[in-house]
Coordinates of C-alpha atoms in Angstrom, one line a residue:
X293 CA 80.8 72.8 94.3
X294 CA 82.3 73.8 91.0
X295 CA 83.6 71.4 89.0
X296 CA 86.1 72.8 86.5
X297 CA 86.2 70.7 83.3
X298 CA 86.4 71.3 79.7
X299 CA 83.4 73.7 78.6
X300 CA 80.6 72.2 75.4
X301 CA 79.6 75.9 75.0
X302 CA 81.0 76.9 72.3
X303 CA 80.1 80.6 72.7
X304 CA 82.2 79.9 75.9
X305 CA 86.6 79.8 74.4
X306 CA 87.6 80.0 77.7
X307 CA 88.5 76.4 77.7
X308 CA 90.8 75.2 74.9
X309 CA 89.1 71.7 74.3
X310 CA 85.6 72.2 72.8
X311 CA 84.9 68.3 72.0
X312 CA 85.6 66.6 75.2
X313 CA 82.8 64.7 76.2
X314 CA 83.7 63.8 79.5
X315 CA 82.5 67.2 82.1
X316 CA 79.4 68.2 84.1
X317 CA 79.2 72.0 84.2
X318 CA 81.2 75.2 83.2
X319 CA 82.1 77.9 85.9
X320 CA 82.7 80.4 83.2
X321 CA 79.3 80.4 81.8
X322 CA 77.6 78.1 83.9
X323 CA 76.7 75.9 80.8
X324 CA 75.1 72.4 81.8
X325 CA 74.5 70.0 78.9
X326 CA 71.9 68.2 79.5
X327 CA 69.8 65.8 77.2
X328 CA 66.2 66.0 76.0
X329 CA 63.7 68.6 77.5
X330 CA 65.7 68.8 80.4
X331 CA 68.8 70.6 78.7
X332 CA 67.1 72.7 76.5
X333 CA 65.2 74.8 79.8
X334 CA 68.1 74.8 80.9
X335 CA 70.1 76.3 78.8
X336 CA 67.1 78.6 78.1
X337 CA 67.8 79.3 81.8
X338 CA 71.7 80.0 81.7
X339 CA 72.6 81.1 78.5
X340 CA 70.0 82.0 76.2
X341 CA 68.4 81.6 73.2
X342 CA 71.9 81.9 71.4
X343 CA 73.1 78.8 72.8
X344 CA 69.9 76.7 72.4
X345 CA 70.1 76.8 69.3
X346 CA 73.5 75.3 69.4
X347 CA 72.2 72.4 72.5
X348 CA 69.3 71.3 69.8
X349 CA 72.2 70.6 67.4
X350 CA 74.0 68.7 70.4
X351 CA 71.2 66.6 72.1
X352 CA 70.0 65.5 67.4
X353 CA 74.1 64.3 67.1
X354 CA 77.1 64.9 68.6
X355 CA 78.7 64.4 65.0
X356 CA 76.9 67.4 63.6
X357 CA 77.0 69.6 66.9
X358 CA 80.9 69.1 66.8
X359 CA 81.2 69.8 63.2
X360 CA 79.5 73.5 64.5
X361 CA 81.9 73.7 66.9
X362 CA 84.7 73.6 65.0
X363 CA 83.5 76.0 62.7
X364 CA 82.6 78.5 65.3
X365 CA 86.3 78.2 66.7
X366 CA 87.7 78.1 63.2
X367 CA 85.5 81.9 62.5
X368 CA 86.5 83.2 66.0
X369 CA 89.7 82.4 65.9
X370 CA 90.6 84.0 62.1
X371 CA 88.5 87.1 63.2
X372 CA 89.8 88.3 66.7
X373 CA 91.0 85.9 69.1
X374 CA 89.7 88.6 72.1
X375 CA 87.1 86.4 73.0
X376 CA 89.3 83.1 74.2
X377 CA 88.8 83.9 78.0
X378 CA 85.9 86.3 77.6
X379 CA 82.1 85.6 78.6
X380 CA 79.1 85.7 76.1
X381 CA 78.2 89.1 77.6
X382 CA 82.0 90.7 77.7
X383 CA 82.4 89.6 74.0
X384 CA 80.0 92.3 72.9
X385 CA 80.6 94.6 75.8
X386 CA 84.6 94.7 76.1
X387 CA 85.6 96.8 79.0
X388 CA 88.5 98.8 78.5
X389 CA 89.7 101.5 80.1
X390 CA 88.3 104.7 79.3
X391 CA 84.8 103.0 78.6
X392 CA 81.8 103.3 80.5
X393 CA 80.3 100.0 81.8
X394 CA 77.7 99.4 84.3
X395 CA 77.7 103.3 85.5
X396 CA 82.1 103.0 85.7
X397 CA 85.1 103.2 83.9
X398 CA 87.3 100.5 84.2
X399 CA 91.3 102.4 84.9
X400 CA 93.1 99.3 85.4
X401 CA 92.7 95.8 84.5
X402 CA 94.1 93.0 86.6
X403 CA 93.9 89.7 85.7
X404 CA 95.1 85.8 86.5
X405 CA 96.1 83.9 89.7
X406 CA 92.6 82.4 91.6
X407 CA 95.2 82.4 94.4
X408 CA 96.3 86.5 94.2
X409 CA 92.9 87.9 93.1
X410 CA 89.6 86.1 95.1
X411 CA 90.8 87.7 98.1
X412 CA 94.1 89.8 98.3
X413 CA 93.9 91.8 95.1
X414 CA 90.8 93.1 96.3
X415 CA 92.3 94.2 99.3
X416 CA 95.4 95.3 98.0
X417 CA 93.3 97.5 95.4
X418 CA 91.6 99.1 98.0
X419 CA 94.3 100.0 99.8
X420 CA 95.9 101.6 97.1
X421 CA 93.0 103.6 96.7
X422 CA 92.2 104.7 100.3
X423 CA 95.9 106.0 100.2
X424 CA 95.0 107.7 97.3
X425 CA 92.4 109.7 98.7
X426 CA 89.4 107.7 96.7
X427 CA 85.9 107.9 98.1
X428 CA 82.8 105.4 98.5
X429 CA 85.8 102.3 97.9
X430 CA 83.5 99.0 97.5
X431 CA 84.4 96.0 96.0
X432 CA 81.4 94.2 93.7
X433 CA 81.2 90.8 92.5
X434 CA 79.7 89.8 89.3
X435 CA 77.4 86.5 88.2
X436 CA 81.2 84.6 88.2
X437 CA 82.5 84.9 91.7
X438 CA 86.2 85.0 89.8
X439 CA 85.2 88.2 88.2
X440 CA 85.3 91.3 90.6
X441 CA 85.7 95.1 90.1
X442 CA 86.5 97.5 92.9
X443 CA 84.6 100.6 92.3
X444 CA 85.3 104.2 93.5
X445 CA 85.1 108.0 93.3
X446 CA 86.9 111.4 93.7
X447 CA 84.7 113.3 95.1
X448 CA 81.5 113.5 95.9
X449 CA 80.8 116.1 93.2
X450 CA 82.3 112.9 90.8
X451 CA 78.9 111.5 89.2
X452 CA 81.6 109.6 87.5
X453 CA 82.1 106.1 89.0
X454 CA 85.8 104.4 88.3
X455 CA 86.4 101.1 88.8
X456 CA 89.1 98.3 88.8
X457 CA 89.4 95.1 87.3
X458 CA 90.7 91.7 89.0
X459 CA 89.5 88.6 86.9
X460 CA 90.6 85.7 88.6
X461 CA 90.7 82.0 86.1
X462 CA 93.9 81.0 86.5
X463 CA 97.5 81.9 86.4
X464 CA 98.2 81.3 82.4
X465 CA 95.1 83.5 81.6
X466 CA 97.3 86.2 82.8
X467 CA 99.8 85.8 79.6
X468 CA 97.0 85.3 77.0
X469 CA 95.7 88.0 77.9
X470 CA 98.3 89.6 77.8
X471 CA 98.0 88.9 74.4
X472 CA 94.6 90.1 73.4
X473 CA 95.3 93.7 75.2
X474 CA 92.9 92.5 77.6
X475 CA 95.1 93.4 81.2
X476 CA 97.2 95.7 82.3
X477 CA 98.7 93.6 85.6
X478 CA 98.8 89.8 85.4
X479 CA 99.1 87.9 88.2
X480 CA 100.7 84.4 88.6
X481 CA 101.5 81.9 91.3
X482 CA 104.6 80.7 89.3
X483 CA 106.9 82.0 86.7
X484 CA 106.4 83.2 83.3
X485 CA 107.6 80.3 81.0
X486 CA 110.1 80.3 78.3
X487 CA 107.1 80.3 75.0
X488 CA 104.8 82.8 77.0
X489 CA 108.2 85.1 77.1
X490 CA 108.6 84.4 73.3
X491 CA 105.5 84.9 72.1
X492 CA 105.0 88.1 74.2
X493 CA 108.0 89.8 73.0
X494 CA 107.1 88.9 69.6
X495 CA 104.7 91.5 69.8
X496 CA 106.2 94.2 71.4
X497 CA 105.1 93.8 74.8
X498 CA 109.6 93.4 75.9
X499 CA 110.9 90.3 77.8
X500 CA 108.9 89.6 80.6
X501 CA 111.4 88.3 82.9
X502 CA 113.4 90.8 83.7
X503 CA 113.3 92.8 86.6
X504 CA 111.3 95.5 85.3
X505 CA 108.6 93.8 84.0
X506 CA 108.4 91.1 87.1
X507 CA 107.6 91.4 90.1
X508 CA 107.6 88.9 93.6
X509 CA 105.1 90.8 96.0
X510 CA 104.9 87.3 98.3
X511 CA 105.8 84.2 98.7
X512 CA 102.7 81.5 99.3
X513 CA 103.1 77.4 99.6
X514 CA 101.2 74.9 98.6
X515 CA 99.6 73.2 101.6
X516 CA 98.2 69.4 101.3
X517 CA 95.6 69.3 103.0
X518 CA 93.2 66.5 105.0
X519 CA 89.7 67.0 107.1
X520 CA 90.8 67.4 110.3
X521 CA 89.2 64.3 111.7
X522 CA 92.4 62.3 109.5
X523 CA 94.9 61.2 111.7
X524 CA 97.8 61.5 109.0
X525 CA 100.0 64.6 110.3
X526 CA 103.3 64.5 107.5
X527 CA 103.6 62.4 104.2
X528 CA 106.2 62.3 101.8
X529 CA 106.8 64.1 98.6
X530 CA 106.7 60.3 97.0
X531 CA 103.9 59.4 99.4
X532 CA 101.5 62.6 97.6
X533 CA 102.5 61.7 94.1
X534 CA 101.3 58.2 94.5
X535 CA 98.2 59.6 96.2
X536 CA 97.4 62.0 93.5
X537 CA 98.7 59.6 90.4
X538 CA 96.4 56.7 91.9
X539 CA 99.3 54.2 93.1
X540 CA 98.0 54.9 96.7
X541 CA 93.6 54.6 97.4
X542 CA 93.6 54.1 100.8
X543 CA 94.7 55.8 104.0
X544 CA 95.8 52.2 105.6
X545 CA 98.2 51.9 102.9
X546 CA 100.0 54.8 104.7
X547 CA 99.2 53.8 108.4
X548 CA 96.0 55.5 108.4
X549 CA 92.4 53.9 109.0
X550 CA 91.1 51.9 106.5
X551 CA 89.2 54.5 103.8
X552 CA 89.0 54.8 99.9
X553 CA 90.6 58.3 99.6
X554 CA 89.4 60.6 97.5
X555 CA 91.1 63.3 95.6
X556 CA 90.2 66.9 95.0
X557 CA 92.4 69.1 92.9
X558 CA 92.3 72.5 91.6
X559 CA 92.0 73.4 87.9
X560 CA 94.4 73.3 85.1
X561 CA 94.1 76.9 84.9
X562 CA 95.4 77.2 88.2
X563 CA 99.7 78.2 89.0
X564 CA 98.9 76.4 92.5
X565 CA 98.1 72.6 89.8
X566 CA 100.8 74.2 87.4
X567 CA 103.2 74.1 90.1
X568 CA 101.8 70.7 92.4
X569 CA 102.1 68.9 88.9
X570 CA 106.0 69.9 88.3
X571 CA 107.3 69.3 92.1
X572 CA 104.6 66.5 93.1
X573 CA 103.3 64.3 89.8
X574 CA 106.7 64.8 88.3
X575 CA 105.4 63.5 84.8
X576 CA 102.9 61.3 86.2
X577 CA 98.9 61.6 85.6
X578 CA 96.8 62.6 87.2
X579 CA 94.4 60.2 89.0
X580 CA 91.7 60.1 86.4
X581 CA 88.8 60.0 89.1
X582 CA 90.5 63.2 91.2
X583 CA 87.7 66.3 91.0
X584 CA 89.3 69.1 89.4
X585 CA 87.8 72.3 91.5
X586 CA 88.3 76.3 90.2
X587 CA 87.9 77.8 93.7
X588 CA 90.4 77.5 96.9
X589 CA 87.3 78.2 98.9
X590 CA 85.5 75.4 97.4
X591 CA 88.1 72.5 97.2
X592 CA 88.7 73.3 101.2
X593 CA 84.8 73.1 101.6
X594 CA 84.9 69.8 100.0
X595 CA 88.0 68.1 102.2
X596 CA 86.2 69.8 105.5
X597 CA 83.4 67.3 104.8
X598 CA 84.7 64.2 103.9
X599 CA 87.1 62.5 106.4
X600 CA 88.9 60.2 103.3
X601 CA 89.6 63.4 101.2
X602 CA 92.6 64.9 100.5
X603 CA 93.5 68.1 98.5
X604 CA 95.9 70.8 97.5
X605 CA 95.6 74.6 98.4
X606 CA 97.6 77.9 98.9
X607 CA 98.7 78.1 102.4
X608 CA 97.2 81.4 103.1
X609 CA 94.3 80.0 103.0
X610 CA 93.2 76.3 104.4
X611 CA 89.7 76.6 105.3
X612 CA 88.2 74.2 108.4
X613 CA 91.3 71.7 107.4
X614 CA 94.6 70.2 108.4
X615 CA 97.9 71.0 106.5
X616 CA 100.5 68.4 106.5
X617 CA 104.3 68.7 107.3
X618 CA 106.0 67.6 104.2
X619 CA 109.6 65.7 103.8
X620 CA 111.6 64.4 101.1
X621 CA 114.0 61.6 101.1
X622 CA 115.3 61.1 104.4
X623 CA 115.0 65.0 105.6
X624 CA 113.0 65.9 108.6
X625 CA 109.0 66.6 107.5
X626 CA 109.0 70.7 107.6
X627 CA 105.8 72.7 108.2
X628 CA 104.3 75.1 106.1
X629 CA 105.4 78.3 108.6
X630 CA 105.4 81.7 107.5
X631 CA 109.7 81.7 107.8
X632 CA 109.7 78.3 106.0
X633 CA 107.9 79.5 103.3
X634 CA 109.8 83.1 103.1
X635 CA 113.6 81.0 103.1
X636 CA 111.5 78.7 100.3
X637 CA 112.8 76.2 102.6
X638 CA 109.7 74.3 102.3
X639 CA 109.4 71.9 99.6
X640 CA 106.4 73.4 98.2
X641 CA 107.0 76.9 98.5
X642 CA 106.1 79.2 95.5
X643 CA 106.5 82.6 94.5
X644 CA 103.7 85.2 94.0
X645 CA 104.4 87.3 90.8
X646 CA 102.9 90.4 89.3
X647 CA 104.2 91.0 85.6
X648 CA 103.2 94.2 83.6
X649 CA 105.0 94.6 79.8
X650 CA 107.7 97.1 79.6
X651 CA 106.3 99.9 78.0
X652 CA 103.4 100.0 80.3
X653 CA 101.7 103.5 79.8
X654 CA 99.2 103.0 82.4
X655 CA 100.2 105.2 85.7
X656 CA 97.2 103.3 87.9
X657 CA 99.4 100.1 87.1
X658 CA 103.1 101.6 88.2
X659 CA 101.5 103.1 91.3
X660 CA 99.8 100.2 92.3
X661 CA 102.8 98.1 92.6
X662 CA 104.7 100.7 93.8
X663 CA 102.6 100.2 97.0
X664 CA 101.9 96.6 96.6
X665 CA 105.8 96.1 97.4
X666 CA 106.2 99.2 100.1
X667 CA 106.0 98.7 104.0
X668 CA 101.8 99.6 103.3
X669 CA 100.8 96.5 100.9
X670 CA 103.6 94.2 102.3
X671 CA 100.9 94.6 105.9
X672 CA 98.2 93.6 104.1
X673 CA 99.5 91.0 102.2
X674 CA 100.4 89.4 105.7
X675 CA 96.8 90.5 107.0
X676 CA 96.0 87.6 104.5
X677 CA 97.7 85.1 105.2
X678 CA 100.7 85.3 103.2
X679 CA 104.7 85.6 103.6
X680 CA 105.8 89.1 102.9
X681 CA 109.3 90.0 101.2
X682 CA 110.3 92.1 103.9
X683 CA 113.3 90.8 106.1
X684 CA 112.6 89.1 109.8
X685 CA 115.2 88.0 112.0
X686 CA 114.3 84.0 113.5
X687 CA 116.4 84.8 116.8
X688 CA 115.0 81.3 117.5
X689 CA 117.2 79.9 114.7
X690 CA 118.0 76.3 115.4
X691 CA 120.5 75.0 113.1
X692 CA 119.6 71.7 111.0
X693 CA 118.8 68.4 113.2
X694 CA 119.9 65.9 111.4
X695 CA 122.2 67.2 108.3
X696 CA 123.7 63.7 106.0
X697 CA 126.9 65.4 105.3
X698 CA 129.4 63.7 102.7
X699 CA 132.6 65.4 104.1
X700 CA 133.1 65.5 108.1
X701 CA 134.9 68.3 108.0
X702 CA 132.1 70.8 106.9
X703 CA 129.7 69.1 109.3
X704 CA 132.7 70.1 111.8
X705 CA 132.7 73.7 110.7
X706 CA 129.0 74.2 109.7
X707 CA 127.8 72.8 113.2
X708 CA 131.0 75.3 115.2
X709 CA 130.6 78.7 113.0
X710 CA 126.3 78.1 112.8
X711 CA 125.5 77.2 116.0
X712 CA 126.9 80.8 117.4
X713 CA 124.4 82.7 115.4
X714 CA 122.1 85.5 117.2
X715 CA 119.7 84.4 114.4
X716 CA 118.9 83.8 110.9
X717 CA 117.0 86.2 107.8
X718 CA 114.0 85.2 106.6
X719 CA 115.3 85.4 103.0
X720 CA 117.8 82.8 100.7
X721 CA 119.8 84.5 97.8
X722 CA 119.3 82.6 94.9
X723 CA 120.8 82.2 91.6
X724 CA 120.6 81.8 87.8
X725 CA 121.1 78.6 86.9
X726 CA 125.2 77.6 86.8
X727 CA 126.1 81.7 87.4
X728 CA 127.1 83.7 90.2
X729 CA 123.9 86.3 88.9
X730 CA 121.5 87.1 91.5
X731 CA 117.6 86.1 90.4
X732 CA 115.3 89.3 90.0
X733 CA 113.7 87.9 93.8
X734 CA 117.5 88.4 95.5
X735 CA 118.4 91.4 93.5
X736 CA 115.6 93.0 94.9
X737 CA 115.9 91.5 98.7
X738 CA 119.6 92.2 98.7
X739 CA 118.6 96.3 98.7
X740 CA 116.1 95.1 101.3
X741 CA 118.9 93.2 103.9
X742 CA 121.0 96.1 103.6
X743 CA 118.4 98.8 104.4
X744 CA 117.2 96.2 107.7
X745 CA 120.8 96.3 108.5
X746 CA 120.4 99.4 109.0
X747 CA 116.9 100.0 110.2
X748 CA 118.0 97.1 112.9
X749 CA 121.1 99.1 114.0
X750 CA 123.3 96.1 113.4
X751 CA 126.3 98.4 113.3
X752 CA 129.0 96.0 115.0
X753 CA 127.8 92.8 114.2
X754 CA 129.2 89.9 112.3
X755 CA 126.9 88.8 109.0
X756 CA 127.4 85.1 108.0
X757 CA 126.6 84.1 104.7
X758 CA 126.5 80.5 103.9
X759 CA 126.5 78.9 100.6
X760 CA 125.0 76.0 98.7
X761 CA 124.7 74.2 95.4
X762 CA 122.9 72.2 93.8
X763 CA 124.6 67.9 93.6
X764 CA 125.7 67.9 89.8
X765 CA 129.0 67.8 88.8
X766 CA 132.4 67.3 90.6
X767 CA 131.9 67.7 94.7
X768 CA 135.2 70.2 95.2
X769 CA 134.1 72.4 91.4
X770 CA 130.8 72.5 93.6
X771 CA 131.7 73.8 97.5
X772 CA 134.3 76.5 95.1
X773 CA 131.2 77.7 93.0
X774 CA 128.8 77.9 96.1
X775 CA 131.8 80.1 97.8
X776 CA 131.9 82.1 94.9
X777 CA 128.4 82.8 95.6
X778 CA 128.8 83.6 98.8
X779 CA 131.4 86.0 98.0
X780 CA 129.3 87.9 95.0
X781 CA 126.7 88.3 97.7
X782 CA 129.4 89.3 100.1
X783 CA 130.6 92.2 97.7
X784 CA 127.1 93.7 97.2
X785 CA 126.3 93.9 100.7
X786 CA 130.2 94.8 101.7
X787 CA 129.1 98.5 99.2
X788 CA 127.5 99.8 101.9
X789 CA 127.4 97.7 105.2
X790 CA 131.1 98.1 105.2
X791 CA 130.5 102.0 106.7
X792 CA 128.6 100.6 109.4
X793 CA 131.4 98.8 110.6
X794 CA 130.2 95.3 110.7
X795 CA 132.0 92.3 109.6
X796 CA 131.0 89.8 106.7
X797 CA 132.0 86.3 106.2
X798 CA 131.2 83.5 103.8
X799 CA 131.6 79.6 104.3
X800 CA 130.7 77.4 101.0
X801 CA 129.2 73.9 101.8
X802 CA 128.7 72.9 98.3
X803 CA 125.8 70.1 97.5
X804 CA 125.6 69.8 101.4
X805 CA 122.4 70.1 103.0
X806 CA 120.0 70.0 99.9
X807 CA 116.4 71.9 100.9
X808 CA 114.6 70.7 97.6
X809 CA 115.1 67.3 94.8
X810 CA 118.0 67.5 92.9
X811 CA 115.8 66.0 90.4
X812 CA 113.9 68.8 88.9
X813 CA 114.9 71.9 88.0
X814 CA 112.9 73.9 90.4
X815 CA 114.9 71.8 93.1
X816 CA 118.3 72.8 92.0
X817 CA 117.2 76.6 92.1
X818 CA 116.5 76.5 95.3
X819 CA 119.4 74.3 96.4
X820 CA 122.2 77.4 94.6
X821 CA 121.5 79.5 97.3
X822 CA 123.1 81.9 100.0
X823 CA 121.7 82.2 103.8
X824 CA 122.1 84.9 105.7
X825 CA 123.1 84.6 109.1
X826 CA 123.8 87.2 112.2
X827 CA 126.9 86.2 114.4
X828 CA 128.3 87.9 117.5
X829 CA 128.8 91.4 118.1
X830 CA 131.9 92.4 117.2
X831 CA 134.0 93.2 120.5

């Protein structure tokens, strides 16, 4: 089991925190600090002679061993802050591309998400490559099972070897190393924030948020998970956060059997805690005794064994557990489904980004993403376990069970105009925050309804798009804005559908229906949206 905690070693910067006392072991540089005898073979063991000499000064005083360590930082970080992520070993080997390293050169460098790269970067990579007409394709792992390079050739006359990087510590790694010149792709399980975007810009790398520096290649969830032996099958959002913040310790407490419940979480490196901790703790802390894990592999492991454990993962990938349907409020619990998670109906539904800076010069990176988001990648990316972006029609669309609605007369018309539909798209339009503007995710899926309009043959039927908002503000400003959105949407698609024939209507239902909080900000995104709905066919 790896425990992820705050790292002693202070030839290790991946960890921002070099004094905290309180941790067992270091994935990055498997570091165990140890006192007496014991520690120092140990660290003879794992890190050298370099580090001893640094555990002698920690096992004689902490005092003096941190006074060390805040030198070291202070030298590191005045002379090249390359090394904050870095291992001993890659300090003083750097690979870049167009240097030979272990028999290869390293063309491309893709770092970040734990989530994107343990398993479908890999795949993705090789994919990209086959297509390519690459030979003797194999992906390697190296003494940190979050570092991996796939490794090819051109020809077998090539005594070259090439390879590929995908480093996998965490979503924010991705922007730092940014930074350093360290990647080329970073990948993320949540959205580049507004200081990463500053401080990237700042040094010429261009705004990282628009559409041609981002890029959604999937959409994943967040799946709470128990050992399948747990007879809990839904909780609440509230229900979680008081798990995870320590208000709730024992499964009877929620109707279970009695049991002190124990909480596994991943790291704080991690977009899948990044984003749990904004839609779930909502500025609460952390249970103090939770055990923070780096890998999804191993924090499923650890719930599989324990029937009072209870954890958080990326859907696409749940191990020998249970996931849990999730509600909120008074809304039915919804299950994390593959067209759940696509609509980003379900309340912990996230986004899968890639991001390269704007004046990316490297053709490997262009390509690869080119074929990351064609018909090719999107099949492998549901190969493992993901939701793609590409449009599916739910012909088994059945319209909400129980909607609360303020005003009778929309339940009226939503319940009479919805429950005629042939079926629903696997795909919300959403907007920018109090705006009619498309988000880069819809201004890409709107090309990609109109082209399965067309691939479909949908040439006489009726399209029904159905708008939202989010609850603040005046209830009428609010069903006008969410028609306006419906309308914007309507234009766009009206370019070209209109040739085919078919027909497109809008109905606004304002603050009606909410699928996420109103309370947080991520809520209210998803809340200002427009579904997409196919009616009749047009006699």
């Amino acid at each position: 089991m790896n425990i992820s905690k705050k790292c002693l070693n202070p030839m290790c910067n991946k960890y921002e925190d070099a004094s905290k006392k309180n941790y067992k072991s270091c994935n990055d540089c498997a570091y165990l600090f140890k006192p007496g005898i014991t520690g120092l073979l140990d660290n003879i063991r794992k890190i050298g002679i370099s580090v001893l000499l640094i555990s002698v000064l920690v096992i004689t005083g902490f005092a003096v061993s941190k006074a060390v360590f805040q030198n070291h930082n202070n030298e590191t970080s005045s002379s090249s802050a390359a090394n904050e992520i870095s291992s001993p070993t890659e300090e003083t080997n750097p690979k870049i591309p167009g240097t030979s390293l272990d028999n290869s050169e390293t063309v491309l460098r893709i770092h970040g998400s734990n989530t994107i790269g343990t398993k479908l970067m890999p795949k993705l990579v090789e994919g990209y490559l086959e297509k390519k007409g690459a030979i003797q394709i194999k992906t390697t792992e190296g003494s940190n099972p979050q570092e991996k390079k796939v490794e090819f050739k051109w020809s077998n006359q090539d005594e070259k070897t090439y390879d590929i990087e995908i480093y996998s510590h965490g979503s924010g790694t991705a922007f730092k190393e940014f930074e350093l010149a360290a990647c080329d792709i970073g990948m993320t399980s949540r959205k580049i924030n507004e200081k990463e975007i500053s401080k990237l810009k700042a040094i010429g790398l261009g705004d990282l948020s628009t559409v041609k520096s981002e890029f959604i290649i999937a959409l994943d969830g967040i799946s709470i998970i128990v050992n399948k032996n747990n007879p809990i099958n839904h909780l609440s959002v509230e229900q979680i956060s008081d798990i995870f913040s320590g208000k709730i310790t024992n499964w009877s407490q929620l109707g279970g059997k009695d049991g002190k419940i124990r909480v596994f979480t991943r790291d704080e490196n991690s977009g899948t805690y990044d984003t749990f901790k904004n839609l779930i703790l909502n500025n609460k802390a952390l249970l103090s005794a939770a055990v923070w894990i780096e890998s999804t592999k191993d924090l499923c492991t650890e719930v599989s064994k324990d029937i009072n454990s209870i954890g958080f993962t990326s859907f696409s990938y749940t191990g020998d557990t249970k996931p849990l349907s999730i509600s909120q409020g008074t809304a039915d619990p919804v299950f994390p489904n593959t067209f759940n998670i696509a609509t980003e109906e379900y309340y912990l539904s996230k986004r899968i980004y890639l991001y390269c800076p704007e004046n990316i010069q490297n053709p490997y990176a262009t390509e690869l993403i080119n074929y990351i988001t064609d018909d090719e990648g999107q099949n492998i990316i549901k190969d493992c376990g993901f939701a793609t972006i590409d449009i599916q029609v739910d012909e088994n669309f059945k319209p909400f069970t129980k909607p609360t609605f303020k005003n009778q007369k929309a339940q009226q018309k939503y319940n009479q105009i919805v429950s005629n539909a042939q079926g629903r798209l696997s795909v919300n339009f959403l907007f920018k925050n109090g705006s009619s503007e498309l988000d880069n995710k819809s201004i890409k899926d709107l090309e990609k309804v109109i082209n399965f309009l067309f691939r479909n043959k949908y040439i006489n039927s009726e399209i029904l798009l159905v708008g939202y908002s989010d609850n603040k503000g005046d209830y009428n400003m609010n069903i006008k804005l969410s028609n306006q959105r419906a309308l914007r949407v309507k234009e766009l698609i009206l370019n070209q559908f209109s040739a085919l024939g078919g027909r497109v209507d809008v109905l606004g239902m304002g603050p009606e229906m909410p699928i996420a909080s109103n309370k947080t900000s991520g809520g209210m995104d998803r809340n200002r949206r427009v579904e997409v709905y196919i009616m009749k066919n047009i006699n």
